[in-house]
Amino acid sequence: YNLIVLRLLDRELAPAGYNLTVRAVDGGRPSRSSELVLPVTIADINDHSPVFVHDHYDETVSEEAPPDTPIVRLAATDTDQGKNAIINYRIISGNADQMFKINIRTGLVSTADWLDAESKAYYSLTIAASDQANIAVRRQSSVRVTIRVLDANDNAP
């Protein structure tokens, strides 16, 4: 026998699955019947993209901050399951001079070198969060991170 569903089943809407009750009734007199409850587990498909907690990050850092100074920890979530919900982060634009780095697993953005407010006082990075589904169905989203470099009194008159 085949079971036909009336609408698409979504694991995120019913993470515990469903209970399907099957009842068989014979045509005898008196009629006899029996029931069986079958648990139905819905397998996850990669149908959701990662979602950042904020839609924009606006941060500041002093030009006196040494390399490896943490600036901001980005956070994204994915309602899928398993490897479809594991998120990796990467800088996809705005870092041509390699002044910043990101921890691929934690989303922590840090300085990679000494910054100089007199040379460049403003950076606009685009960070991507990608799930780890198979490459053909992998999903990602991105967020803008603005970093302002605060000037320090580091130059003689």
Tab-separated table of C-alpha atoms in Angstrom:
chain	number	residue	atom	x	y	z
A	1	TYR	CA	0.000	0.000	0.000
A	2	ASN	CA	1.030	3.585	-0.539
A	3	LEU	CA	0.386	6.407	1.864
A	4	ILE	CA	-0.487	9.738	0.271
A	5	VAL	CA	-0.094	12.931	2.293
A	6	LEU	CA	-2.314	15.945	1.708
A	7	ARG	CA	0.462	18.475	2.259
A	8	LEU	CA	4.241	18.500	2.531
A	9	LEU	CA	5.526	17.293	5.898
A	10	ASP	CA	8.162	19.535	7.481
A	11	ARG	CA	10.495	18.202	10.179
A	12	GLU	CA	10.916	21.676	11.683
A	13	LEU	CA	7.154	21.939	12.271
A	14	ALA	CA	6.907	18.464	13.824
A	15	PRO	CA	10.363	17.574	15.198
A	16	ALA	CA	8.933	14.648	17.182
A	17	GLY	CA	7.348	13.230	14.024
A	18	TYR	CA	3.827	11.883	13.702
A	19	ASN	CA	1.818	8.921	14.891
A	20	LEU	CA	-0.107	7.184	12.123
A	21	THR	CA	-3.005	5.068	13.350
A	22	VAL	CA	-3.966	2.251	10.985
A	23	ARG	CA	-7.263	0.501	11.573
A	24	ALA	CA	-8.315	-2.668	9.763
A	25	VAL	CA	-11.968	-3.750	9.789
A	26	ASP	CA	-13.226	-6.995	8.281
A	27	GLY	CA	-16.595	-7.522	6.608
A	28	GLY	CA	-17.755	-10.309	8.911
A	29	ARG	CA	-20.738	-10.384	11.244
A	30	PRO	CA	-20.011	-9.363	13.870
A	31	SER	CA	-17.309	-7.161	12.422
A	32	ARG	CA	-13.821	-7.431	13.913
A	33	SER	CA	-11.102	-4.796	13.853
A	34	SER	CA	-7.652	-4.043	15.114
A	35	GLU	CA	-5.496	-0.918	15.293
A	36	LEU	CA	-1.790	-0.287	15.055
A	37	VAL	CA	-0.020	2.983	15.831
A	38	LEU	CA	3.034	3.565	13.641
A	39	PRO	CA	5.524	6.301	14.526
A	40	VAL	CA	6.553	8.321	11.467
A	41	THR	CA	9.891	10.121	11.604
A	42	ILE	CA	10.422	12.916	9.095
A	43	ALA	CA	13.939	13.041	7.625
A	44	ASP	CA	15.587	16.459	7.460
A	45	ILE	CA	16.286	18.141	4.147
A	46	ASN	CA	18.292	21.319	3.850
A	47	ASP	CA	15.350	23.662	3.407
A	48	HIS	CA	16.517	26.570	5.612
A	49	SER	CA	19.397	28.999	5.267
A	50	PRO	CA	21.416	30.194	8.246
A	51	VAL	CA	19.976	33.344	9.815
A	52	PHE	CA	22.130	35.951	11.565
A	53	VAL	CA	20.966	37.205	14.961
A	54	HIS	CA	21.387	40.819	13.762
A	55	ASP	CA	20.907	42.210	10.267
A	56	HIS	CA	23.953	44.518	10.628
A	57	TYR	CA	26.881	44.812	13.014
A	58	ASP	CA	28.450	48.193	13.801
A	59	GLU	CA	31.706	47.892	15.775
A	60	THR	CA	34.648	50.046	16.833
A	61	VAL	CA	38.279	49.175	17.541
A	62	SER	CA	41.216	51.319	18.605
A	63	GLU	CA	44.155	51.677	16.263
A	64	GLU	CA	46.275	50.715	19.287
A	65	ALA	CA	44.697	47.244	19.347
A	66	PRO	CA	47.348	44.615	18.573
A	67	PRO	CA	46.829	41.835	16.040
A	68	ASP	CA	44.453	39.083	17.266
A	69	THR	CA	42.263	41.580	19.154
A	70	PRO	CA	38.660	40.288	19.190
A	71	ILE	CA	36.151	42.723	17.676
A	72	VAL	CA	32.808	40.923	17.474
A	73	ARG	CA	31.414	37.396	17.616
A	74	LEU	CA	28.799	36.895	14.929
A	75	ALA	CA	25.968	34.480	15.557
A	76	ALA	CA	23.768	32.662	13.078
A	77	THR	CA	21.341	29.795	13.552
A	78	ASP	CA	19.912	27.185	11.220
A	79	THR	CA	16.727	25.283	12.056
A	80	ASP	CA	17.784	22.280	10.014
A	81	GLN	CA	19.389	19.258	11.661
A	82	GLY	CA	22.769	17.500	11.613
A	83	LYS	CA	25.315	18.744	9.078
A	84	ASN	CA	22.564	20.868	7.530
A	85	ALA	CA	22.659	22.967	10.724
A	86	ILE	CA	26.446	23.200	11.215
A	87	ILE	CA	27.539	26.722	10.304
A	88	ASN	CA	30.893	27.929	8.990
A	89	TYR	CA	31.748	31.627	8.694
A	90	ARG	CA	33.978	33.412	6.195
A	91	ILE	CA	34.745	36.945	5.061
A	92	ILE	CA	33.567	37.264	1.456
A	93	SER	CA	34.310	40.936	0.747
A	94	GLY	CA	35.814	44.112	2.165
A	95	ASN	CA	39.031	42.500	3.393
A	96	ALA	CA	41.323	42.788	0.363
A	97	ASP	CA	44.148	44.124	2.561
A	98	GLN	CA	43.731	41.168	4.990
A	99	MET	CA	43.407	43.382	8.088
A	100	PHE	CA	40.808	41.075	9.673
A	101	LYS	CA	40.265	37.367	10.149
A	102	ILE	CA	37.350	35.230	11.269
A	103	ASN	CA	37.183	31.970	13.169
A	104	ILE	CA	35.400	29.644	10.756
A	105	ARG	CA	33.528	27.828	13.567
A	106	THR	CA	32.808	30.504	16.185
A	107	GLY	CA	32.291	33.583	13.989
A	108	LEU	CA	34.769	35.632	16.044
A	109	VAL	CA	36.110	38.538	13.962
A	110	SER	CA	39.563	39.718	15.053
A	111	THR	CA	42.278	42.040	13.836
A	112	ALA	CA	44.922	40.302	11.728
A	113	ASP	CA	47.360	43.227	11.708
A	114	TRP	CA	47.881	46.668	13.220
A	115	LEU	CA	45.244	49.175	12.097
A	116	ASP	CA	45.947	52.841	11.356
A	117	ALA	CA	43.059	55.326	11.558
A	118	GLU	CA	45.034	57.884	9.551
A	119	SER	CA	45.350	55.428	6.637
A	120	LYS	CA	41.863	53.934	6.815
A	121	ALA	CA	39.261	54.736	9.461
A	122	TYR	CA	36.369	52.636	8.183
A	123	TYR	CA	35.958	49.056	6.970
A	124	SER	CA	32.865	47.383	5.607
A	125	LEU	CA	33.081	43.586	5.630
A	126	THR	CA	30.578	41.126	4.259
A	127	ILE	CA	30.498	37.896	6.238
A	128	ALA	CA	28.837	34.699	5.001
A	129	ALA	CA	27.382	31.927	7.147
A	130	SER	CA	27.127	28.631	5.251
A	131	ASP	CA	25.652	25.346	6.380
A	132	GLN	CA	27.548	22.116	5.721
A	133	ALA	CA	25.009	20.272	3.600
A	134	ASN	CA	26.161	18.563	0.416
A	135	ILE	CA	27.572	21.174	-1.945
A	136	ALA	CA	24.632	20.909	-4.381
A	137	VAL	CA	22.100	21.947	-1.707
A	138	ARG	CA	24.304	24.080	0.547
A	139	ARG	CA	22.696	27.324	1.745
A	140	GLN	CA	24.240	30.563	2.949
A	141	SER	CA	23.320	34.042	4.068
A	142	SER	CA	25.427	37.128	4.627
A	143	VAL	CA	25.617	40.151	6.879
A	144	ARG	CA	27.415	43.501	6.735
A	145	VAL	CA	29.921	44.302	9.501
A	146	THR	CA	31.017	47.938	9.757
A	147	ILE	CA	34.239	48.510	11.707
A	148	ARG	CA	35.329	52.017	12.640
A	149	VAL	CA	38.948	52.484	13.669
A	150	LEU	CA	39.281	54.910	16.572
A	151	ASP	CA	42.197	57.296	16.311
A	152	ALA	CA	44.757	57.344	19.115
A	153	ASN	CA	47.219	60.113	19.878
A	154	ASP	CA	50.051	58.165	18.276
A	155	ASN	CA	51.723	60.837	16.119
A	156	ALA	CA	54.001	63.629	17.293
A	157	PRO	CA	53.100	67.170	16.217
